[in-house]
Every structure is written in C-alpha cells, then in structure tokens.
Coordinates of N, CA and C in Angstrom, one line a residue:
X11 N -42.2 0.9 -19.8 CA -40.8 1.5 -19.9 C -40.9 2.8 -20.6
X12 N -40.0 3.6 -20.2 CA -39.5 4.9 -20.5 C -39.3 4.6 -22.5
X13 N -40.1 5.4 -23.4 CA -39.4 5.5 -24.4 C -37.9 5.5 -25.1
X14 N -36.9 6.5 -24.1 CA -35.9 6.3 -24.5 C -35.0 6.3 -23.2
X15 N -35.1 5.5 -21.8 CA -34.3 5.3 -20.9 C -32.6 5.7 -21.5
X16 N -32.2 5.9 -20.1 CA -30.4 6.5 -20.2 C -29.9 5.5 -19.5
X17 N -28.9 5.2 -20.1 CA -28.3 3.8 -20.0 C -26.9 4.8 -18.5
X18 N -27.7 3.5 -17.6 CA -26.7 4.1 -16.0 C -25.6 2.8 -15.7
X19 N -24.7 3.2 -15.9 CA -23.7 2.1 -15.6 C -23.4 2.4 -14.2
X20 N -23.4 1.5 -13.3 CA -22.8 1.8 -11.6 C -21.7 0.9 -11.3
X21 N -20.8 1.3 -10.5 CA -19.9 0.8 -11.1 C -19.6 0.5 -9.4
X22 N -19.1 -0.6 -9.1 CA -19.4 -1.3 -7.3 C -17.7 -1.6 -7.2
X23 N -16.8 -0.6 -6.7 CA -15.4 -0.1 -6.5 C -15.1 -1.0 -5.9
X24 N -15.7 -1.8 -4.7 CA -14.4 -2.6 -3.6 C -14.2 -4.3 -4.2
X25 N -13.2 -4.4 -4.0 CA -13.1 -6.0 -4.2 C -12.2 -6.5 -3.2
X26 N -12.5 -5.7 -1.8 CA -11.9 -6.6 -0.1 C -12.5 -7.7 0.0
X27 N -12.1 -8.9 0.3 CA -12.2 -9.9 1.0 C -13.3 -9.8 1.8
X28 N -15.0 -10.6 1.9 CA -15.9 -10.1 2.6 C -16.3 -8.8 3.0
X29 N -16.0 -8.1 2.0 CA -16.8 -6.7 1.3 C -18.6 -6.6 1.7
X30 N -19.1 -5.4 1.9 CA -20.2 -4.9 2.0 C -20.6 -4.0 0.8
X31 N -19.7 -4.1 -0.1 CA -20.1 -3.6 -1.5 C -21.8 -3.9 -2.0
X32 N -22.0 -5.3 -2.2 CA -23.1 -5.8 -3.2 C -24.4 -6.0 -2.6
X33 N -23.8 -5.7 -0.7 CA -25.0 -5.0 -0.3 C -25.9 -3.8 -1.0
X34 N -24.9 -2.8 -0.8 CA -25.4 -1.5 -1.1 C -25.9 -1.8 -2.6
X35 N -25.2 -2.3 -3.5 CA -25.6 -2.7 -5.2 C -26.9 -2.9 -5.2
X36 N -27.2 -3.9 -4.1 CA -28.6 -4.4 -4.4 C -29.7 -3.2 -3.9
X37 N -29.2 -3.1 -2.5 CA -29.9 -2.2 -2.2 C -30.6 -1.1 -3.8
X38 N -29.1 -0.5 -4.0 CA -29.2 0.4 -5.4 C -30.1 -0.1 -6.2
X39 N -30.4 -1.0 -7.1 CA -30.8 -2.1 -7.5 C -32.8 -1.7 -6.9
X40 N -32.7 -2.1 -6.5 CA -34.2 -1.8 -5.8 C -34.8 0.1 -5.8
X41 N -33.8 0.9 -5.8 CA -34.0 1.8 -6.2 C -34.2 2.4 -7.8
X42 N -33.5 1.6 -8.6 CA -33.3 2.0 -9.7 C -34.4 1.1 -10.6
X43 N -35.2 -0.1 -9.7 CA -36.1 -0.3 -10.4 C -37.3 0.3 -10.4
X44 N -37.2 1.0 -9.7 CA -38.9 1.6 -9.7 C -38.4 3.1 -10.4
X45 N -37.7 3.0 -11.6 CA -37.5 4.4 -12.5 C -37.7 3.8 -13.9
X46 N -38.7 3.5 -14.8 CA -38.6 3.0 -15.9 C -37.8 4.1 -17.0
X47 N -37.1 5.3 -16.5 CA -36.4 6.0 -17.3 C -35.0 5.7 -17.4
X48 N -34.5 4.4 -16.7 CA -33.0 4.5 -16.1 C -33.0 2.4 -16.9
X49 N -31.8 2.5 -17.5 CA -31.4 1.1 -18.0 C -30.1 1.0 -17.2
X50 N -30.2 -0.1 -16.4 CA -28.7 0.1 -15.8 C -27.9 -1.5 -16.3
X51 N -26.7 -1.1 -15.9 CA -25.4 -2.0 -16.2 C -24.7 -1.8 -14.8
X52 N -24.6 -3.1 -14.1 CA -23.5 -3.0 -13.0 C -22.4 -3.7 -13.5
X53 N -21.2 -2.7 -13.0 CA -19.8 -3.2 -13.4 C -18.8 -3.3 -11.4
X54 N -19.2 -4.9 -11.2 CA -19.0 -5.0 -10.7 C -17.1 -5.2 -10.6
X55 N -16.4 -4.1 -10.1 CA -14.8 -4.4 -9.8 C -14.1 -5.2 -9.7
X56 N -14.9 -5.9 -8.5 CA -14.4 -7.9 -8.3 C -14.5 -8.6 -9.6
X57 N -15.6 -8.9 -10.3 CA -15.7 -9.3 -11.6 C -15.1 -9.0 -12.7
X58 N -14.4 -8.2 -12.8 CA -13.6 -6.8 -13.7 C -12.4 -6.8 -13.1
X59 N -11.4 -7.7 -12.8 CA -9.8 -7.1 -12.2 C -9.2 -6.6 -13.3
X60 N -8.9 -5.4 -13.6 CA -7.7 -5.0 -14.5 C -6.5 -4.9 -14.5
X61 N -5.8 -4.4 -15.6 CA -4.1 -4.4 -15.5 C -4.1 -3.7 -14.7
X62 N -2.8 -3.6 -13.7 CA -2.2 -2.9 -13.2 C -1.6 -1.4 -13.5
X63 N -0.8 -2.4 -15.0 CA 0.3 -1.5 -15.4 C -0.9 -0.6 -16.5
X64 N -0.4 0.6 -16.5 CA -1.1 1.6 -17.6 C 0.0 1.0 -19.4
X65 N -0.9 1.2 -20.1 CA -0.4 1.2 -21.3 C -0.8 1.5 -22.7
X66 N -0.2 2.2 -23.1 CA -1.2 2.9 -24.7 C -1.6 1.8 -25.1
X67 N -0.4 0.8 -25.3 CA -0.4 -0.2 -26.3 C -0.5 -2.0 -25.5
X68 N -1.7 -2.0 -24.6 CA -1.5 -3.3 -24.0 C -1.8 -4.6 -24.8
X69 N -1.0 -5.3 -24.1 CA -1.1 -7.4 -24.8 C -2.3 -7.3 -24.9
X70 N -2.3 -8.6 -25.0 CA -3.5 -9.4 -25.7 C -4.5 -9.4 -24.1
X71 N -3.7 -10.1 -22.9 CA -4.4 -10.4 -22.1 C -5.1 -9.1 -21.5
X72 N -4.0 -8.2 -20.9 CA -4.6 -6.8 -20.8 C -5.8 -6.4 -21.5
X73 N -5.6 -6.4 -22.7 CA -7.3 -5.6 -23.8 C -8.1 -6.3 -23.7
X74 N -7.5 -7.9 -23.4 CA -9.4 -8.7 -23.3 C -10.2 -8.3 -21.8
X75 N -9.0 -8.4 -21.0 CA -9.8 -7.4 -19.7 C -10.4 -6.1 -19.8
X76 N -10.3 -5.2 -20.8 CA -10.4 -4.0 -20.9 C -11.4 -4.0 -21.7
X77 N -11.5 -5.0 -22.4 CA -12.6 -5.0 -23.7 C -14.1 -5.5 -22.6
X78 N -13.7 -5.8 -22.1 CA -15.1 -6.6 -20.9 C -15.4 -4.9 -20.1
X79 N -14.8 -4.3 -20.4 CA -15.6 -3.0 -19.1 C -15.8 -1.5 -19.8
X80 N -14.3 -1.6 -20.9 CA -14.4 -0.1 -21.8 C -15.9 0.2 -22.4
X81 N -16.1 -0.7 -23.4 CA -17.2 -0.4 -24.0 C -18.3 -0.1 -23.3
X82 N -19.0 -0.6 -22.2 CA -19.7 -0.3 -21.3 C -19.7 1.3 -20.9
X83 N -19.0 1.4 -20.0 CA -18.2 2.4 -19.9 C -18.9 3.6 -20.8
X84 N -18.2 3.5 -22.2 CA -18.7 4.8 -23.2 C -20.1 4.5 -24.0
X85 N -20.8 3.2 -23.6 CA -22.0 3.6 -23.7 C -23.0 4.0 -23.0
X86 N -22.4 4.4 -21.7 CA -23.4 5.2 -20.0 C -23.5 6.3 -20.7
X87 N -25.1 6.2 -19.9 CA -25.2 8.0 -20.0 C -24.9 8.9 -18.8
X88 N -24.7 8.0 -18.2 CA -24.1 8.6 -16.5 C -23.7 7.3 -15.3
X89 N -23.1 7.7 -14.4 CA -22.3 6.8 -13.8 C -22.9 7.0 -12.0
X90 N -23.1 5.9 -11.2 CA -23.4 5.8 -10.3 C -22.2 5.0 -9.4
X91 N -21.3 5.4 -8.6 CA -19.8 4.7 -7.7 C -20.3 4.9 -6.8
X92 N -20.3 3.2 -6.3 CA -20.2 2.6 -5.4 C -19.1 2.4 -4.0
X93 N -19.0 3.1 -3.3 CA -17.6 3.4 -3.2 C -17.4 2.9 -1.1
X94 N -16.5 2.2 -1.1 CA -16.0 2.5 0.6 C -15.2 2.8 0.7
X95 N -15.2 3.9 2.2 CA -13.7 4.4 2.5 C -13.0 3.6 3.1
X96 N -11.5 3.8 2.3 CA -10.3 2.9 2.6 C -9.1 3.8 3.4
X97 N -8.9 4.3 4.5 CA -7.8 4.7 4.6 C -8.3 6.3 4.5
X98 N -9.4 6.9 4.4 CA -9.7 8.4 4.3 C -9.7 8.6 2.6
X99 N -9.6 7.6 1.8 CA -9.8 7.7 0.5 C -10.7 6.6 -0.1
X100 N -10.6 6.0 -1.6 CA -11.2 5.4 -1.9 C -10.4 4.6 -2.5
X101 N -11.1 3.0 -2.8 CA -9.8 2.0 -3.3 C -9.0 2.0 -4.4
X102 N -7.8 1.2 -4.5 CA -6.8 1.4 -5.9 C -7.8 1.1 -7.1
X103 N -8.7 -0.3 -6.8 CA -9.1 -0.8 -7.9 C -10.0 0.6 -8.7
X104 N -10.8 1.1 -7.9 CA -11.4 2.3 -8.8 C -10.8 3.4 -9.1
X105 N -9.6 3.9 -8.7 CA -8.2 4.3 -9.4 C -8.4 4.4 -10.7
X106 N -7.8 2.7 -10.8 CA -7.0 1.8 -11.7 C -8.4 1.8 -12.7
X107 N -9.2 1.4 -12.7 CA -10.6 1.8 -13.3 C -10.5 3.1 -14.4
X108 N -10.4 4.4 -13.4 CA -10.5 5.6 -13.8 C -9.4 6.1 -14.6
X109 N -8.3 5.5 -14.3 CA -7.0 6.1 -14.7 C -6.5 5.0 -16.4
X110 N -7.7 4.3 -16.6 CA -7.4 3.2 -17.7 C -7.9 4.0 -18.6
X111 N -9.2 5.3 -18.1 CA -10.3 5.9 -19.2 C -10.4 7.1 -19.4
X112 N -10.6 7.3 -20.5 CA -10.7 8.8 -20.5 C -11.6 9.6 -20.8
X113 N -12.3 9.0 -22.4 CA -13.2 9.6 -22.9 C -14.3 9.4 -22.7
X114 N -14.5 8.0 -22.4 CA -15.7 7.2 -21.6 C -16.1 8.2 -20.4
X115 N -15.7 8.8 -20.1 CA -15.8 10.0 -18.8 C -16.6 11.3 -19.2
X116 N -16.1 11.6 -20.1 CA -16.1 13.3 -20.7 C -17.7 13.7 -21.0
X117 N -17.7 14.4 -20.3 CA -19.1 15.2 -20.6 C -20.4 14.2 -20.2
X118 N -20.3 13.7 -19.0 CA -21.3 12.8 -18.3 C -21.3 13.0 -17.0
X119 N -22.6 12.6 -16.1 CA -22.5 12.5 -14.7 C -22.2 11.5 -14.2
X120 N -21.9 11.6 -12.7 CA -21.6 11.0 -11.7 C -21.9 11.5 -10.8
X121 N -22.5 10.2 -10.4 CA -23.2 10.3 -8.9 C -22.6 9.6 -7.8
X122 N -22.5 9.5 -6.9 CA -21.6 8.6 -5.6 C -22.7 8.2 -4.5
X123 N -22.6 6.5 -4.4 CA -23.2 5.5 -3.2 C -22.2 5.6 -2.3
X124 N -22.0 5.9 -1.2 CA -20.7 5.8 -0.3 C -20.9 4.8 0.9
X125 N -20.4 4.8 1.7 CA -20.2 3.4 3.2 C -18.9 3.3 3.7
X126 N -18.9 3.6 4.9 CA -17.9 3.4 5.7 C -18.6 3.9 7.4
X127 N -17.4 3.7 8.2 CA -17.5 3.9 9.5 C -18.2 5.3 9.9
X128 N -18.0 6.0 11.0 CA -18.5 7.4 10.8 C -18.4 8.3 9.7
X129 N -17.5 8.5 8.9 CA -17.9 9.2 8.2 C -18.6 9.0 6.7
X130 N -19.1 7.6 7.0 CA -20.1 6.8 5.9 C -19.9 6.8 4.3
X131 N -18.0 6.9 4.5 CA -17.5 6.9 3.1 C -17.2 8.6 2.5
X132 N -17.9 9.8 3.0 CA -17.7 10.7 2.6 C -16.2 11.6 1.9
X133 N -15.7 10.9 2.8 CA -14.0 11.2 2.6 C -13.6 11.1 1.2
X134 N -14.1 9.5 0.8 CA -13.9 8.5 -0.4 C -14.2 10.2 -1.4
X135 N -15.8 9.7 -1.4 CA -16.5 10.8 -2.1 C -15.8 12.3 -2.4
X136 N -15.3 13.1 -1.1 CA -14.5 14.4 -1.9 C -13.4 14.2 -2.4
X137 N -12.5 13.3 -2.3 CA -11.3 12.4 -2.9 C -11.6 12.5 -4.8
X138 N -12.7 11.9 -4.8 CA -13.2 11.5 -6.3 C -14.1 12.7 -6.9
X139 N -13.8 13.6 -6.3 CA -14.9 14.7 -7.3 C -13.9 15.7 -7.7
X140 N -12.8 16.0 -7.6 CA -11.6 16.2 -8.5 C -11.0 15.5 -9.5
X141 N -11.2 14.2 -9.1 CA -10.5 13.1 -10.4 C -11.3 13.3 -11.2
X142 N -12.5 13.2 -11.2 CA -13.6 13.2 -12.2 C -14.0 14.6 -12.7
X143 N -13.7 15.5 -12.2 CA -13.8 17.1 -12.8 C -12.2 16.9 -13.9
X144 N -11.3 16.4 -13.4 CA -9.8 16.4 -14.4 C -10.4 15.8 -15.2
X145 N -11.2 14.5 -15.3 CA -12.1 14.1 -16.6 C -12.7 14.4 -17.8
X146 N -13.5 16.1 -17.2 CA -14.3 16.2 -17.4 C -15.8 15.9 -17.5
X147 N -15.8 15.3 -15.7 CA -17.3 14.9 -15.8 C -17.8 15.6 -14.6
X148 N -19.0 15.6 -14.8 CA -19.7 16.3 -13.8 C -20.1 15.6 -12.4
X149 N -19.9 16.5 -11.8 CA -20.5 15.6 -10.1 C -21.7 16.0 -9.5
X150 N -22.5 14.5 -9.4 CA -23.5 15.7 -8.4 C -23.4 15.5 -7.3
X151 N -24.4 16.7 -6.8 CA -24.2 17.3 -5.5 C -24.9 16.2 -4.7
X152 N -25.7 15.8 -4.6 CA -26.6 15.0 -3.6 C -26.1 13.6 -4.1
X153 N -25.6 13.3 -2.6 CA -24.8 11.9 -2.3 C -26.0 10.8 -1.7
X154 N -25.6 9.6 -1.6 CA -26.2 8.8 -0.4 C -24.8 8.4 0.1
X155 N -25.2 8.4 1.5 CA -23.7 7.9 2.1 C -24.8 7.0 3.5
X156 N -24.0 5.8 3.8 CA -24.4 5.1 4.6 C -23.2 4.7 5.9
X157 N -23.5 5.2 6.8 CA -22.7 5.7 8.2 C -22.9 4.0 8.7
X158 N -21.4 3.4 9.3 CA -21.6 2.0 10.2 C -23.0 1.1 9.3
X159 N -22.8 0.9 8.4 CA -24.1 -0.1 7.7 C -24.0 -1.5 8.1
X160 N -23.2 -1.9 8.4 CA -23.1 -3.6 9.1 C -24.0 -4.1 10.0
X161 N -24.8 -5.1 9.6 CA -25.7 -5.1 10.2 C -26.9 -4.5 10.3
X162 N -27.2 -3.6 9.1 CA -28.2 -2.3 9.1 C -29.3 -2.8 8.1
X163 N -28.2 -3.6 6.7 CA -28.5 -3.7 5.8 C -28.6 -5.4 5.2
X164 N -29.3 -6.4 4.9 CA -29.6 -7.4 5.0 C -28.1 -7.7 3.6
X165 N -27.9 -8.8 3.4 CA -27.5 -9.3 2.2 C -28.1 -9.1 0.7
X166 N -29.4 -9.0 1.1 CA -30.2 -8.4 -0.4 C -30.3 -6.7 -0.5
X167 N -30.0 -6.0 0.3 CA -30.1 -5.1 0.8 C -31.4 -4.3 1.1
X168 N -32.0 -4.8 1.8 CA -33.2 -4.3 2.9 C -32.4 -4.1 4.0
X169 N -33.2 -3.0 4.4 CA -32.8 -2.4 5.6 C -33.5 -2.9 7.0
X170 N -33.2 -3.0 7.9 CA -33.6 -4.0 9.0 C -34.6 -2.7 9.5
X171 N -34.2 -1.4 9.7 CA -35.1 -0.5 10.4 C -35.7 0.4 9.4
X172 N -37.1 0.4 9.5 CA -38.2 0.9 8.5 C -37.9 2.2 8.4
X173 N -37.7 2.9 9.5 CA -37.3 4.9 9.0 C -36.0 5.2 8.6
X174 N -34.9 4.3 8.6 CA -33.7 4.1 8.1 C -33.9 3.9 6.6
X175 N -34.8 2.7 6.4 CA -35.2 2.5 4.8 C -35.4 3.9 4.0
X176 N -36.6 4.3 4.8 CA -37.4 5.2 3.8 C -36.4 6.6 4.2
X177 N -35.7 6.6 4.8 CA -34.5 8.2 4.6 C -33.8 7.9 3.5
X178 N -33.2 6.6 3.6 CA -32.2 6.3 2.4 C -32.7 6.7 1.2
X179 N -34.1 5.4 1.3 CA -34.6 5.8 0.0 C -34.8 7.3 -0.9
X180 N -35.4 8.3 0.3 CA -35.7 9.4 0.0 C -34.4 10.2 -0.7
X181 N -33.1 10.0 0.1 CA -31.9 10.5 -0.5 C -31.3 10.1 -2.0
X182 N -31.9 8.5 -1.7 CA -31.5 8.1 -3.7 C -33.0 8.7 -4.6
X183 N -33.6 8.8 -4.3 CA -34.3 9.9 -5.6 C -34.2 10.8 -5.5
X184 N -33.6 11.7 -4.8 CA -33.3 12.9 -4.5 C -31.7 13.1 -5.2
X185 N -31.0 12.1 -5.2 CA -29.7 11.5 -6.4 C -29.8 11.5 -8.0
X186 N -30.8 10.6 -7.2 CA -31.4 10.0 -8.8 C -32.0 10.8 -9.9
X187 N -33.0 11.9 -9.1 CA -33.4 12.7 -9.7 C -32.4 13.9 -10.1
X188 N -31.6 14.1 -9.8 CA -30.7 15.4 -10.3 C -29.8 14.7 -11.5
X189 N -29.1 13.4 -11.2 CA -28.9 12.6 -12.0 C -29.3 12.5 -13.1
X190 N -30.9 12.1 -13.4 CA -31.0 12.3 -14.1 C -31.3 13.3 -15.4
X191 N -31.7 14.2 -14.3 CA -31.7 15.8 -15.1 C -30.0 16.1 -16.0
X192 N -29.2 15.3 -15.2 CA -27.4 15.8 -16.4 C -27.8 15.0 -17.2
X193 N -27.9 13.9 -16.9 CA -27.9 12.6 -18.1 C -28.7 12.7 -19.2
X194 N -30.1 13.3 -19.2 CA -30.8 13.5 -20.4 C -30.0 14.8 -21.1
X195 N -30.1 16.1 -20.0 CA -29.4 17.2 -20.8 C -28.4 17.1 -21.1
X196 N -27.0 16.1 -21.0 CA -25.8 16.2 -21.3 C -26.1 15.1 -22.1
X197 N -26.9 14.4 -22.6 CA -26.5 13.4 -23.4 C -27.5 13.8 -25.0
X198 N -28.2 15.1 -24.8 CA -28.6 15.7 -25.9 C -27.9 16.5 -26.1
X199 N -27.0 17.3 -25.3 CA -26.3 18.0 -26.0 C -24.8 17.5 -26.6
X200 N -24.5 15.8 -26.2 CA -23.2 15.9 -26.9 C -23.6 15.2 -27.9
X201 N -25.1 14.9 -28.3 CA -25.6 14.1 -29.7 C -25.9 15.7 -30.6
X202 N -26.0 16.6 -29.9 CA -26.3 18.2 -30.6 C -24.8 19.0 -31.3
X203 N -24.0 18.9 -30.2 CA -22.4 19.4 -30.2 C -21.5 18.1 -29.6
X204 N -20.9 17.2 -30.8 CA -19.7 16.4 -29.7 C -18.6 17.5 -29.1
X205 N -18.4 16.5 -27.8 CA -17.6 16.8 -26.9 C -16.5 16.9 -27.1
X206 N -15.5 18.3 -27.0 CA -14.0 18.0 -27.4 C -13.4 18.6 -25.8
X207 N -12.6 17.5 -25.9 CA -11.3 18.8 -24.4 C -10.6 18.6 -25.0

C-alpha cells in the first residue's frame, strides 16, 4: 500500500428500480484496485435515501440520515459520480445529495463514470460540472462514459468483449490518473492554506 493513500469517495447516483448503476461500481471497483494510492468509500444512493426537504435545522430522523453520508463526504479527498442519464440530465437523488452539502465539496475533485443510451450519459456529465464549479470543486476533464452498456457489462462488471474492456480500462487511468494529480495537490494545499469561499 501507498504510504499515504487519498481517501476516494464514489458516489453511485441512481436508485431506478433495476438500475445498471452497481454494474459500473464494480466494474469501478476493479479499477481502483490495482492503485494502492487510492482508499475508496462507495456511497451507494440507494443505500443512502435522504430528506427531501432542505433544512438548516433538520429532526432527528433527517440528521441520522445525513449523519450516515456527511461525514464521509468531508473526509474524500476527491470524488468519483457515478452517474446515468435521466431525461438529458442527471437524477434528483444526486441533486438532493449535492444540494444537502457544501463544504464537503470545496476545494476537491471530481471525476465522472457516466452510462446511458447514445450519448453514454454525457449530457448527465455537462449538467454537473457547473453545479460543482458553484461548489467550488474542480472537474476533471477526462470522463469514462459507457454508450448502450446493457448487456456489455456482466453483473460483476466484466466486460463480455476483450477490446471494449481494455479501452475502458485505458480511459479510467487516464481519469484516475489526472484525478489523482488534484487530489494529492489540492489536499496539500488546503492542509498548507484552509479553504475559504
């Protein structure tokens, strides 16, 4: 293991009824093991349903939900979304996620897994790289996005066709690695200068 690995929270957006989400997770998952510089935490959405309603000051039941994902959250040192296109956007639940947090955000990356029909989630993806700039987080530029994956991608997430595998793959270290170039330099520099907006 990596002396001081960066703790990668990924965070798996859909919670549709027979979802292809935790394909891609795994898939992810297999990628992120062969990096002994990367500690990861999946925050799986389905697992995680939060309030609805926004509130400075939420009940009891609300904060115990919140207390199960916030902390996580502001201990990443960068963030990996999981994301399918819904409608040319991306779902309420990762919204509702985003719009519960604030600080947990600030001065960190984000990377984006995408999936959908032709446009393999992309849509999702430029939708959410504004919300997360209003954050103040950084986006990176190299996506994986997975075009029609049904059927492509096993339940564990192996890929049924061997040059399909190894493009993918190539594209998540090619993620991973820029990734992690913010994560180390942004997480030395807000232990150097904290972060104010």
């Amino acid at each position: 293991m990596s002396e001081n690995p960066y703790r990668l929270a990924v965070v798996v957006a859909s919670t549709r009824e027979g979802r292809f989400g935790p394909a891609v997770a795994n898939w992810l998952a297999e990628q992120t093991a062969q990096r002994p510089d990367i500690d990861v935490d999946v925050i799986d959405l389905a697992e995680h349903p939060l309030p609805v309603n926004l509130s400075s000051d939420p009940g009891p039941e609300d904060a115990a939900a919140l207390a199960a994902v916030t902390p996580r959250l502001a201990e990443a040192d960068a963030f990996v979304v999981i994301t399918p296109e819904y409608n040319h956007s991306y779902p309420a639940a990762l919204k509702n996620l985003i719009d519960w947090h604030y600080v947990q955000w600030q001065a960190k990356p984000v990377a984006f897994v995408s999936y959908g029909g032709l446009s393999g989630g992309l849509r999702a993806v430029e939708h959410l790289r504004p919300v997360f700039a209003e954050l103040h987080a950084v986006t990176i530029r190299e996506t994986v996005s997975f075009h029609n994956p049904w059927g492509k991608l096993d339940a564990s997430g192996k890929h049924r066709d061997e040059e399909d595998g190894q493009a993918a793959a190539g594209a998540a270290k090619k993620m991973l690695d820029q990734l992690t170039w913010w994560a180390l330099s942004l997480r030395e520099a807000r232990a150097a200068r904290p972060y104010g907006a």
